[in-house]
Coordinates of C-alpha atoms in Angstrom, one line a residue:
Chain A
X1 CA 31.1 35.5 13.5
X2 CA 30.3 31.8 13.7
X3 CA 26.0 31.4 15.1
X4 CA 25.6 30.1 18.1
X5 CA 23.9 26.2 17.7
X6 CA 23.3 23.7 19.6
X7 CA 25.1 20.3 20.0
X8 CA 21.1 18.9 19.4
X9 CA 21.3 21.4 16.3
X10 CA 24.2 20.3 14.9
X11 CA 23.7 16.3 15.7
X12 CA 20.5 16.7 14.0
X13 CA 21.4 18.1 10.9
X14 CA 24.4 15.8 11.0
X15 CA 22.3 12.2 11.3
X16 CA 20.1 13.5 8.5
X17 CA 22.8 13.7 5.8
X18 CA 24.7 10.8 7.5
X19 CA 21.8 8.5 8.4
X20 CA 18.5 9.2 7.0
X21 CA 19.9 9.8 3.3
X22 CA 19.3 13.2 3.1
X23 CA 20.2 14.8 -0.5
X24 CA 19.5 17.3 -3.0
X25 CA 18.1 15.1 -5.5
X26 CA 18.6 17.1 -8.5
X27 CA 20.0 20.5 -9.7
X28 CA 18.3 20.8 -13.1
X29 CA 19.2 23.6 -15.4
X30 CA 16.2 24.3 -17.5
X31 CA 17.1 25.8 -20.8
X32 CA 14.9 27.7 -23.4
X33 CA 15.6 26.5 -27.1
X34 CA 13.2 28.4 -28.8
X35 CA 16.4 30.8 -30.4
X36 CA 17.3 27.7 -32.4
X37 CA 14.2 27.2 -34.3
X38 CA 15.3 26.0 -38.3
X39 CA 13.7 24.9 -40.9
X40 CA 16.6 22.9 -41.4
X41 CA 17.1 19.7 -39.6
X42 CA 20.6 19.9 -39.5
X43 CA 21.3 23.6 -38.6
X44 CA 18.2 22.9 -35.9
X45 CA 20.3 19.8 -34.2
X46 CA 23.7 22.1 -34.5
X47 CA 21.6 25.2 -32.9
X48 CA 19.9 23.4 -30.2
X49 CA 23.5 21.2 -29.4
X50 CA 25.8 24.4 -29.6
X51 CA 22.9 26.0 -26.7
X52 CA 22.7 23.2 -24.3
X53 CA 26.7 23.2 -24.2
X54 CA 27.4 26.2 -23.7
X55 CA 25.1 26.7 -21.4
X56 CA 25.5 23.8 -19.4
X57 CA 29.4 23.1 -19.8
X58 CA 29.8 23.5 -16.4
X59 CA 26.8 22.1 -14.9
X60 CA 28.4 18.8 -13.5
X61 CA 31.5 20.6 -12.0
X62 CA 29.7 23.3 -9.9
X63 CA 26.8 20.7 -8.7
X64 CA 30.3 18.5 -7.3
X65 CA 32.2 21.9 -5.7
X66 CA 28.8 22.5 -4.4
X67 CA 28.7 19.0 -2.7
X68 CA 32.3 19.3 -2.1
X69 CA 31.8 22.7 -0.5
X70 CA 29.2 22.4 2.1
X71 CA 29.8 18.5 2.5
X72 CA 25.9 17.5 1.0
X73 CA 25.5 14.8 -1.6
X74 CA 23.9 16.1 -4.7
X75 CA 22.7 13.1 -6.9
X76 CA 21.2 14.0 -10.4
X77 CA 22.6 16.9 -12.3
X78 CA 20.1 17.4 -14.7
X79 CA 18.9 19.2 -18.0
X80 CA 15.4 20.5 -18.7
X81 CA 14.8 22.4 -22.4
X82 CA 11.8 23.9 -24.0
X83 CA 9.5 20.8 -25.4
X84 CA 10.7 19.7 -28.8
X85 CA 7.4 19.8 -30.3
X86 CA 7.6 23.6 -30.8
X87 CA 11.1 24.2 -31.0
X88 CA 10.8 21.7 -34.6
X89 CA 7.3 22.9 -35.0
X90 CA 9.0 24.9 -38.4
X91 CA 11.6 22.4 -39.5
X92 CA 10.8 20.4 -42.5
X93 CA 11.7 16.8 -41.5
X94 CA 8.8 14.5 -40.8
X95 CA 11.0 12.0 -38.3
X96 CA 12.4 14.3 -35.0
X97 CA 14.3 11.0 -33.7
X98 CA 17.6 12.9 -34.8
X99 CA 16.6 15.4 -32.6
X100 CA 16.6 13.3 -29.2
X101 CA 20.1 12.3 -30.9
X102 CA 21.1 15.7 -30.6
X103 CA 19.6 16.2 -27.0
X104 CA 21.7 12.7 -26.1
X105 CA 24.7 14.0 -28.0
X106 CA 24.7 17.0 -25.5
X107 CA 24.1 15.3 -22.3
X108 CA 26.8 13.2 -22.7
X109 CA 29.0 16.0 -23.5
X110 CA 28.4 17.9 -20.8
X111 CA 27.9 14.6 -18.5
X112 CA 24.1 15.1 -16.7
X113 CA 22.6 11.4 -16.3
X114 CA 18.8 12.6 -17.8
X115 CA 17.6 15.4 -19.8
X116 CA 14.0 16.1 -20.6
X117 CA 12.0 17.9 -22.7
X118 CA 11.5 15.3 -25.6
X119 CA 8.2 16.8 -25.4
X120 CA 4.5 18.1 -26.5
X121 CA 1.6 20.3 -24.9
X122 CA -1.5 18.3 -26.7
X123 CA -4.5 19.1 -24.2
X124 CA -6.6 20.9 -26.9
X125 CA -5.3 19.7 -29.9
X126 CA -2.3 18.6 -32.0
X127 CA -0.7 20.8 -34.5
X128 CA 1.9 18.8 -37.7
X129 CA 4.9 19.4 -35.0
X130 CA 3.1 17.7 -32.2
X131 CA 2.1 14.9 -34.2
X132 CA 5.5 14.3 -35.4
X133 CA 6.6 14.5 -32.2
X134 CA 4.3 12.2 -30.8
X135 CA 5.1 9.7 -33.5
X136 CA 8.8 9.8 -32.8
X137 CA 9.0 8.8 -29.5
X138 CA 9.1 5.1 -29.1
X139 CA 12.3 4.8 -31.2
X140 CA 13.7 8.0 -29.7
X141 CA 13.7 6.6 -26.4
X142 CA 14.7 3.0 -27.5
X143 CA 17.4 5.0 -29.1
X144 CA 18.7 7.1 -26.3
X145 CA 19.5 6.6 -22.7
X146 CA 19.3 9.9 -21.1
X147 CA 16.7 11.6 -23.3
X148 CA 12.9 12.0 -21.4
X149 CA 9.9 12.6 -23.0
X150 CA 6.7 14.0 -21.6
X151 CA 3.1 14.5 -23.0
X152 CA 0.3 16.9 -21.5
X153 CA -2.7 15.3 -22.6
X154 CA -4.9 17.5 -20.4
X155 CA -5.5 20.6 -17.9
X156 CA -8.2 21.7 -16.1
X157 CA -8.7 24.7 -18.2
X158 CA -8.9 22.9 -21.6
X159 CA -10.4 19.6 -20.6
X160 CA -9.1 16.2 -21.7
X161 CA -7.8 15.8 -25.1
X162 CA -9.3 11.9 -25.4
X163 CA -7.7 11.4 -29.6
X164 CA -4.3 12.4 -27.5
X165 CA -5.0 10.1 -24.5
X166 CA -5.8 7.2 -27.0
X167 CA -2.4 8.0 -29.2
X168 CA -0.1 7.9 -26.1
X169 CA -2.1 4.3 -24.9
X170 CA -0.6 2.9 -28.4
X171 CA 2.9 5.0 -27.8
X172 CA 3.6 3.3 -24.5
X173 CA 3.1 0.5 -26.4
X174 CA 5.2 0.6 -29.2
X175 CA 7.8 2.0 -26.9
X176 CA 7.5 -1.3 -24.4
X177 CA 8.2 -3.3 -27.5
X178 CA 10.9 -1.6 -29.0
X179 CA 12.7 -2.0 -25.5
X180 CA 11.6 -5.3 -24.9
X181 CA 14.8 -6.6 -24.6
X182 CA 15.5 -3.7 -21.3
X183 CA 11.9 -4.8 -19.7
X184 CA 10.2 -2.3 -21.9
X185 CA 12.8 0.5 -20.1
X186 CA 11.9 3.0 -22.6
X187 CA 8.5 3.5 -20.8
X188 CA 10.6 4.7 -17.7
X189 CA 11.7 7.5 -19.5
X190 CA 7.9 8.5 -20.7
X191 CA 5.6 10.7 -18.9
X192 CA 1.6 11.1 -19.7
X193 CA 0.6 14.6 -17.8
X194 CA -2.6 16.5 -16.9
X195 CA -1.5 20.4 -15.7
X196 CA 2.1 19.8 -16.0
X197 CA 4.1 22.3 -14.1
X198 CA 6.6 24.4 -16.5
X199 CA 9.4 24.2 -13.5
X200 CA 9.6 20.9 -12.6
X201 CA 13.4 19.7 -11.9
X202 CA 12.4 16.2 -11.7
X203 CA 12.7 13.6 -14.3
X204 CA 11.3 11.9 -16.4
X205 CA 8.9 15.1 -16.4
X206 CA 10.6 17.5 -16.4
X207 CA 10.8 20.4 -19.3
X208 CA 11.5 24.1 -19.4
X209 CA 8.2 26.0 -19.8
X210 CA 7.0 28.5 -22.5
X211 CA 6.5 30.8 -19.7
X212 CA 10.0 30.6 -18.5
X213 CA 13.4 32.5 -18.7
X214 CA 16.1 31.9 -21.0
X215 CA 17.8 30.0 -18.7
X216 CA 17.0 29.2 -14.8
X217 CA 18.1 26.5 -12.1
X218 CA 16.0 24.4 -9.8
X219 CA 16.3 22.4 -7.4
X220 CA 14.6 19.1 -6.1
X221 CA 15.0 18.5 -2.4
X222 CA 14.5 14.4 -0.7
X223 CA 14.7 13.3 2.0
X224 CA 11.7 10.4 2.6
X225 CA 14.4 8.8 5.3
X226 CA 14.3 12.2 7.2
X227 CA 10.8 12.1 7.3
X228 CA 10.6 8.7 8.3
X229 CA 12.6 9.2 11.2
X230 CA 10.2 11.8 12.3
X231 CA 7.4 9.6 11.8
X232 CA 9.0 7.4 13.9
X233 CA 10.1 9.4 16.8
X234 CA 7.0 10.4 17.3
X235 CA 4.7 6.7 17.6
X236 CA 1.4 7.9 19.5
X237 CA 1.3 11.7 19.2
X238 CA -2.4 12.4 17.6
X239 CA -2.6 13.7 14.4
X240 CA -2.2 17.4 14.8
X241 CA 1.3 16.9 16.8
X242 CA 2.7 14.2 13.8
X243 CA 1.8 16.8 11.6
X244 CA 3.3 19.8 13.2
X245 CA 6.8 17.3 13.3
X246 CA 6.7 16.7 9.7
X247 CA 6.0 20.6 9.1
X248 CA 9.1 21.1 10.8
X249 CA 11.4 18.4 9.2
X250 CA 10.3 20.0 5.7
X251 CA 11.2 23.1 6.5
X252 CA 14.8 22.3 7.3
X253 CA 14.8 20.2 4.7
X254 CA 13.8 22.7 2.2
X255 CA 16.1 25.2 3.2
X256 CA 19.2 23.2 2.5
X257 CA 17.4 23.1 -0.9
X258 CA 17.3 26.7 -0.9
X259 CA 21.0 27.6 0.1
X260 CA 22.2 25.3 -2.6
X261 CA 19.8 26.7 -5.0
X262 CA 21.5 30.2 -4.3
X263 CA 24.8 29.3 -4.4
X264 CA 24.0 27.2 -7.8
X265 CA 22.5 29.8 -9.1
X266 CA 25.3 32.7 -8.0
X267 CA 28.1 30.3 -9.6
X268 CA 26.5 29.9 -12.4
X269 CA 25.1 33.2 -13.5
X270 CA 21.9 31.9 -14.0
X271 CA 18.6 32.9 -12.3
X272 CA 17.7 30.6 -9.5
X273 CA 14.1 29.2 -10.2
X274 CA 12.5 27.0 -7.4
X275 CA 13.1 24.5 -5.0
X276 CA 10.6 21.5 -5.4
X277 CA 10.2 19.9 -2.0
X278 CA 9.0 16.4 -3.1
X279 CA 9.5 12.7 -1.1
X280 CA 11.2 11.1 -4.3
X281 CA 12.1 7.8 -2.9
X282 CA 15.0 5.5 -3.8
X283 CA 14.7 1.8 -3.7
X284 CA 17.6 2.2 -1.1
X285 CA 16.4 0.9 2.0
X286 CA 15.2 3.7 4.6
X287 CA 14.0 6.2 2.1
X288 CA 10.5 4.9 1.0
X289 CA 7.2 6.8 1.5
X290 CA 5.8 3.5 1.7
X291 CA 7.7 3.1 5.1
X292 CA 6.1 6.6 6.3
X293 CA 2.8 5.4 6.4
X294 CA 3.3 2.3 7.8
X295 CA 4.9 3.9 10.4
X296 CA 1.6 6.5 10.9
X297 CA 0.1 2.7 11.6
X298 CA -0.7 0.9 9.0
X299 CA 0.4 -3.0 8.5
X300 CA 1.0 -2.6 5.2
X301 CA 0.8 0.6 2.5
X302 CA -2.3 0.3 0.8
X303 CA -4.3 -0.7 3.2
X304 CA -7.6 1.2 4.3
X305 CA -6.5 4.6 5.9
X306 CA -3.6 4.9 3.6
X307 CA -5.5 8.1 1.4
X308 CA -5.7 9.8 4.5
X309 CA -2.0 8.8 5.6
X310 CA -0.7 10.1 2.3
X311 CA -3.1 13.0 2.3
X312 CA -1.6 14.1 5.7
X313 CA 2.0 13.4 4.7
X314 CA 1.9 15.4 1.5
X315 CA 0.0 18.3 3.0
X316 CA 2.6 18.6 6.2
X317 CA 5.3 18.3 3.8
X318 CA 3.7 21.2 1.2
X319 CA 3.3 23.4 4.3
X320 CA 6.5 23.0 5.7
X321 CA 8.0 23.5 2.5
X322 CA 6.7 26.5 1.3
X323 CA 7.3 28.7 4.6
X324 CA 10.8 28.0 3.8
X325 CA 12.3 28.8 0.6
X326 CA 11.3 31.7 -1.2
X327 CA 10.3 30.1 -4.5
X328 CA 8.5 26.8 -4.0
X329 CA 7.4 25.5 -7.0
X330 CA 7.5 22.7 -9.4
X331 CA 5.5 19.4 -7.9
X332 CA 6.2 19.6 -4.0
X333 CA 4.6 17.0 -2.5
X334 CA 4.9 12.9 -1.8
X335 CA 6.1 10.8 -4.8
X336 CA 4.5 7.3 -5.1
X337 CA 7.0 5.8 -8.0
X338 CA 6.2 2.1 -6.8
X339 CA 9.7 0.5 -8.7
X340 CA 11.6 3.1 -7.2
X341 CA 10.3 2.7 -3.4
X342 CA 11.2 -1.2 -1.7
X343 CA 8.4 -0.2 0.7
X344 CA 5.9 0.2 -2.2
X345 CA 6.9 -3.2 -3.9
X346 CA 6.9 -5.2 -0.4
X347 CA 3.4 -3.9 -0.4
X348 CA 2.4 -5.2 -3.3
X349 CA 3.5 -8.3 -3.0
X350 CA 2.3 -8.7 0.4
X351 CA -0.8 -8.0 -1.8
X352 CA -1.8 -5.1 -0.4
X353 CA -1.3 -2.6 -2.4
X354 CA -3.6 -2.7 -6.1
X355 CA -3.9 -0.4 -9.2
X356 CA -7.2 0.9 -7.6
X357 CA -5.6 1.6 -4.2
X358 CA -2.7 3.4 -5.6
X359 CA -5.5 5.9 -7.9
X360 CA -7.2 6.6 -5.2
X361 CA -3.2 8.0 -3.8
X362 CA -3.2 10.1 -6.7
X363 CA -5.8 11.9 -5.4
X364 CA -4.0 13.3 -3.0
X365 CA -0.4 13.3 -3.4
X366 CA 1.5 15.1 -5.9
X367 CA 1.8 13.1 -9.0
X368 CA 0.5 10.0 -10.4
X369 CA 0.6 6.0 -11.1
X370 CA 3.9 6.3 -11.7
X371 CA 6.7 4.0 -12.3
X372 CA 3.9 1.0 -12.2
X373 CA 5.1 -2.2 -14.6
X374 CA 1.9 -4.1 -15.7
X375 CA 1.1 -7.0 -17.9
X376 CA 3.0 -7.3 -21.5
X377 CA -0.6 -8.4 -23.0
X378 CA -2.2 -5.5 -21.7
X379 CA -4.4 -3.6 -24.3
X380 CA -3.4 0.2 -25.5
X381 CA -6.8 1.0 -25.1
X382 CA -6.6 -0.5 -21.2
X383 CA -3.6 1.9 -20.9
X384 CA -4.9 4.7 -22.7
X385 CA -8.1 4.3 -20.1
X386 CA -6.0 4.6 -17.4
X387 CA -4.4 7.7 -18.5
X388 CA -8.2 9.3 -18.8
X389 CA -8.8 8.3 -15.0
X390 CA -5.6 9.7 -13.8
X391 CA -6.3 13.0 -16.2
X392 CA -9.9 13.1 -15.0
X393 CA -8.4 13.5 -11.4
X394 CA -6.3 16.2 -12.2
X395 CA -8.7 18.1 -14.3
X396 CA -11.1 18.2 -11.6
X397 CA -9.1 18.8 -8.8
X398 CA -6.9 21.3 -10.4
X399 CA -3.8 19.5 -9.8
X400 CA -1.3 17.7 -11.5
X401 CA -1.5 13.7 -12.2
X402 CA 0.9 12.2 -14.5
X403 CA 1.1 8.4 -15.4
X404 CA 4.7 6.1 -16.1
X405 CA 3.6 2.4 -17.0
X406 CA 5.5 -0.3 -18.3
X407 CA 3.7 -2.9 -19.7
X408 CA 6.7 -4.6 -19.2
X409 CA 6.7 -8.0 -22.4
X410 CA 6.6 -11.4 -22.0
X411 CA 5.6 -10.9 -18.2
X412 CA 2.5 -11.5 -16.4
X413 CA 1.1 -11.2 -13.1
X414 CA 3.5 -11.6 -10.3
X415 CA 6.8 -11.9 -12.5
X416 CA 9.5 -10.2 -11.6
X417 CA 11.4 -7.3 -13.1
X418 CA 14.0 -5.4 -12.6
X419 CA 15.1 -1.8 -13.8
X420 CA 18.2 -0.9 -12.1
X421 CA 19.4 2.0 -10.8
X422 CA 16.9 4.7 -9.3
X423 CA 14.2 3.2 -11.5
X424 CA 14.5 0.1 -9.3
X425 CA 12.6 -3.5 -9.1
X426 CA 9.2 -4.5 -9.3
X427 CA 7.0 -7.3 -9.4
X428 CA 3.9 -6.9 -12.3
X429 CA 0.5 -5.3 -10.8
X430 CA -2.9 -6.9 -12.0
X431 CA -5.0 -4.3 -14.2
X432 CA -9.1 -5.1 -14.8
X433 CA -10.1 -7.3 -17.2
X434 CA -12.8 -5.5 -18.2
X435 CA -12.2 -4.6 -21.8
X436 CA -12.6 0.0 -21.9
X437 CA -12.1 -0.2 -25.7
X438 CA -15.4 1.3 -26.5
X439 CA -14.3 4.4 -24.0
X440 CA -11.1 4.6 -24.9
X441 CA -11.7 4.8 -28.8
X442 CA -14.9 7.4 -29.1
X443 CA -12.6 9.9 -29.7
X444 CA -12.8 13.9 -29.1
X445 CA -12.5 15.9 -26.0
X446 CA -13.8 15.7 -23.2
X447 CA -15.0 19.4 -22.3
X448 CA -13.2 21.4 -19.7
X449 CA -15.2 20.9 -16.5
X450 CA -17.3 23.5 -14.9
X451 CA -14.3 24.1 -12.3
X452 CA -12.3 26.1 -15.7
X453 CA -14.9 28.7 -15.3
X454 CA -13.8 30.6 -13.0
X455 CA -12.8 34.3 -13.9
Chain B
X1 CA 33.0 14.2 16.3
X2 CA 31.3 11.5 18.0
X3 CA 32.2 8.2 19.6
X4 CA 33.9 7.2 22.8
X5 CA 36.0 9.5 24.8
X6 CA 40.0 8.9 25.1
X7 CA 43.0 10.5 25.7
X8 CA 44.5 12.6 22.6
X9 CA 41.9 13.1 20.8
X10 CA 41.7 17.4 20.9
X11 CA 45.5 16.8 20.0
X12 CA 44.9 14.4 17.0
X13 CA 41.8 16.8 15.7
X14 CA 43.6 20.2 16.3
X15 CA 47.0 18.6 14.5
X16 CA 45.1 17.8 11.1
X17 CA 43.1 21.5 11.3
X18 CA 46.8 22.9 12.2
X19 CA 48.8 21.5 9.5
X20 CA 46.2 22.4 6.7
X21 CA 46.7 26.4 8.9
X22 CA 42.4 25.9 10.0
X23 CA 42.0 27.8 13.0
X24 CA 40.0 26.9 16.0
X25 CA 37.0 29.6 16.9
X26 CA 35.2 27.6 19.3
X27 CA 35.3 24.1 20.7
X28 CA 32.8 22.5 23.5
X29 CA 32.4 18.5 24.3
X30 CA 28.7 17.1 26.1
X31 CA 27.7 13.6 26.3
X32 CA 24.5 13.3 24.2
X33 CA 23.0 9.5 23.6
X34 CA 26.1 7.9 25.7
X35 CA 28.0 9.3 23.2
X36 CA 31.0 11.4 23.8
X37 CA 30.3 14.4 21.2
X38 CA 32.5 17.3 20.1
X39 CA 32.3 20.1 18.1
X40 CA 34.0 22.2 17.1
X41 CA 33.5 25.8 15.2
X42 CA 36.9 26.4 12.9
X43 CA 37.7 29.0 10.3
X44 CA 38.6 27.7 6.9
X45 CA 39.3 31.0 5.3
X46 CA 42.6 31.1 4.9
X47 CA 42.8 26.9 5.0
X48 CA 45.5 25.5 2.3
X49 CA 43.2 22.1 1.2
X50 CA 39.3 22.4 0.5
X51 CA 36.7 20.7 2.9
X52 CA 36.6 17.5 0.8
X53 CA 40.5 16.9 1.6
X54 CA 39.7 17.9 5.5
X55 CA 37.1 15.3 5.6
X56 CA 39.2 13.1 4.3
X57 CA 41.7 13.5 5.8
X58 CA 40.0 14.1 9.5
X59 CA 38.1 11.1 8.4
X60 CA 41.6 8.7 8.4
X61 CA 42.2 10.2 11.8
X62 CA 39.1 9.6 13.1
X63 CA 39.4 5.7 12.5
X64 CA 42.7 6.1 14.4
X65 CA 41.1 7.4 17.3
X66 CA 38.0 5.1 16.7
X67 CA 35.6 8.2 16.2
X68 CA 33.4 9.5 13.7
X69 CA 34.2 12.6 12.1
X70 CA 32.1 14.9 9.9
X71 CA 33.2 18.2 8.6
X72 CA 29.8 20.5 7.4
X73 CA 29.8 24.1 6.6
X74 CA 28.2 26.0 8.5
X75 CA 25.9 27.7 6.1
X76 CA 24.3 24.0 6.1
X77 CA 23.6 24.6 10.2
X78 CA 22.9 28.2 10.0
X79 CA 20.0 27.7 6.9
X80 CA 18.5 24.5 8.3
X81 CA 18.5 25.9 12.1
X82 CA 17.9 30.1 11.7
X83 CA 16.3 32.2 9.7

């Protein structure tokens, strides 16, 4: 027996798919490798290839009949697999590049556009596999296309690992040279966390956590167009009424997540894990959270008021979210990737948005200074200091923050460069002068704040 | 389906869902926006193409009748709209 909806109902759902680019964002399969551990390299790169493929064969084809079926685009089909650091941790070879081979290898096999989990959990310390790891990942992302890496350099529980913070300042680095022919691309595809989630379907953080199943699916859910129109429809309402519209738009937002979620997950025999409401914008025009809170009132994002715009936004959208699928996990929340949003670019070029403004953002929404390209000349030590403020947020306010920068070489202030694709355009963004060297360099931990001690 | 009203178009719509053997379960027309809007609740259980070759090909007969057509399932309406 068909429901009974109404003609608003349907027109609704109907201009969100059509009009406000509404998508699933990612199905991401997130696959545990730790059954292939070798000592061998070889037999290790066979073990871990054989699993993703078999596994994931058919990945691509259900996320199309899926999009076929219920007539909703579903962009990314994606791969997340237990971080390489401990899966190698026992193999003998000092240089794990031909592992992020391997991981390549299998994505193109089985056709997903990303796959993470090029990856290490370093907060308190690094063991031989971690450093080896570490080491390897400027040339395995200048080597690959598809393969993502991730680093957790901290958590609130463990404080900041500082030696770690400094190591990834000179690895963004290396990696920005070694891709300096792309515009330093291989930092697009690197990801320096504090409290990384273990479920995240989104790339280029995404792996499959220690603490998950052998195999699960999860979904990411957009939809900063939908939310936009919201906004938009609703010019003069105070505060508590915007909010309430935005609570509402998640929710239906989410629970297309959640349908295709199940269905994934039924097709494919493999647990369903979460559904990660998050705005992820696209540098399409229309689906910017830059353009959300302008259109709460601001001239420009990054102006004063835009914390508690943001702060707002992401809350409504957590809210809504989670009253509507039964497994929210993952980030959930407002993504601020300033390449990949034309709203977030216009503002900083209007000069209004700057590195300090977009910190502050961090505070609030769910991830981090991400997707920022800055200055070729600027210092690892710079970069590794603005990893420690970003980690310093999310230590204390038990939450994640992540950082993606590009010091993007040969370019300055102001210059212009361009990604492609999801990872979009952007012009450089001015970081402090102020040499942090001295910081950056002391080396050690520092201790895990008083808010760890809470049992 | 959504645009502006004329004669023929029930016939065009119901002669694509007929040939692919998609029956009709319910069908009701309002003006919402100055649009002319349509929908129409049909049953493609025992259809002989899949919902990407309707949209298709209800999409060609759409232009012919200068209207937009869109074909969802209604999973999409029921999960978004009820719990």
């Amino acid at each position: 027996m068909p429901v009974s909806l109404s003609p608003e109902e349907i027109i609704e759902t109907i201009r969100m798919v059509d009009v406000q680019n509404l998508d699933i964002r990612t199905i991401t399969m997130g696959i545990s490798l730790r059954d292939c551990v070798d000592s061998d390299l070889k037999r290790l790169s066979q073990r871990i290839y054989n699993k993703i493929v078999r596994l994931a064969h058919n990945l691509v084809q259900v996320g199309e009949e899926l999009s076929r079926d219920y007539g909703i685009p579903i962009i990314n089909k994606r791969i997340s697999v237990t971080p390489i650091s401990l899966v190698a941790e026992g193999c003998e070879a000092e240089d794990f590049v031909p592992l992020a081979e391997t991981l390549e290898k299998a994505a193109v096999e089985v056709g997903v556009n990303f796959i993470g989990g090029f990856s290490a959990l370093v907060h308190k310390g690094l063991t031989q596999g971690d450093a080896k790891l570490i080491s390897s990942i400027p040339r395995a992302l200048a080597l690959t296309e598809r393969v993502c890496s991730s680093v957790n350099v901290a958590t609130t529980k463990a404080g900041i690992n500082m030696d770690a913070v400094m190591r990834m300042g000179e690895v963004i680095k290396e990696t920005a040279e070694l891709t300096a022919d792309r515009d330093g691309l291989g930092c697009a595809k690197l990801v320096v966390f504090c409290n990384a989630p273990e479920d995240n379907p989104f790339m280029a953080g995404a792996f499959h956590g220690v603490g998950e199943p052998e195999c699960t699916i999860n979904i990411g859910v957009s939809g900063p167009g939908v939310v936009l129109d919201t906004v938009r429809r609703f010019q003069g309402a105070d505060f508590g009424t915007l909010s309430t519209a935005i609570k509402h738009t998640a929710f239906k937002v989410t629970r297309m997540g959640e349908l295709i979620g199940r269905r994934a997950s039924e097709k494919l025999g493999v647990p369903f894990g979460i559904v990660d409401l998050s705005l992820a914008p696209t540098p399409a025009i229309g689906d910017s959270v830059a353009d959300i809170l302008e259109a709460m009132g601001l001239e420009r994002c990054g102006t004063h008021g835009t914390t508690a715009a943001l702060a707002l936004l992401n809350d409504a959208v957590k809210k809504g979210g989670a009253m509507a699928s039964s497994y929210v996990g993952g980030l959930s929340g407002a993504f601020i990737p300033v390449s990949e949003d034309a709203g977030m670019v216009a503002a900083l070029e209007a000069g209004a948005l700057t590195i300090d403004k977009l910190e502050a953002m961090t505070c609030v929404c769910s991830v981090g200074l991400d997707m920022i390209a800055l200055p070729g000349d600027t210092p690892a030590e710079t970069i590794a200091a603005i990893i420690a403020d970003e980690a310093a947020i999310g230590m204390i306010n038990r939450k994640t923050t992540a950082t993606r920068l590009i010091p993007v070489p040969g370019k300055k202030v102001g210059d212009k460069v361009e990604f492609g694709g999801l990872l979009g355009r952007s012009t450089i963004m001015a970081v402090h002068q102020f040499k942090a060297a001295g910081f950056a360099r002391r080396g050690g931990r520092i201790p895990a704040p008083i808010q760890a001690l809470n049992n | 389906m959504l645009g502006k009203d004329r004669v023929g178009i029930i016939a065009g719509i119901a002669t694509v869902l007929a040939e692919a053997n998609i029956n009709i379960l319910d069908i009701s027309q309002t003006i919402l926006q100055e649009f002319f809007v349509m929908i129409a609740v049909v049953d493609i259980g025992q259809a002989t193409i899949d919902l990407a070759e309707l949209q298709q090909r209800l999409d060609e007969k759409g232009k012919e009748l200068g209207l937009k057509v869109t074909a969802q399932h209604e999973d999409i309406f029921r999960f978004m709209h009820r719990i």
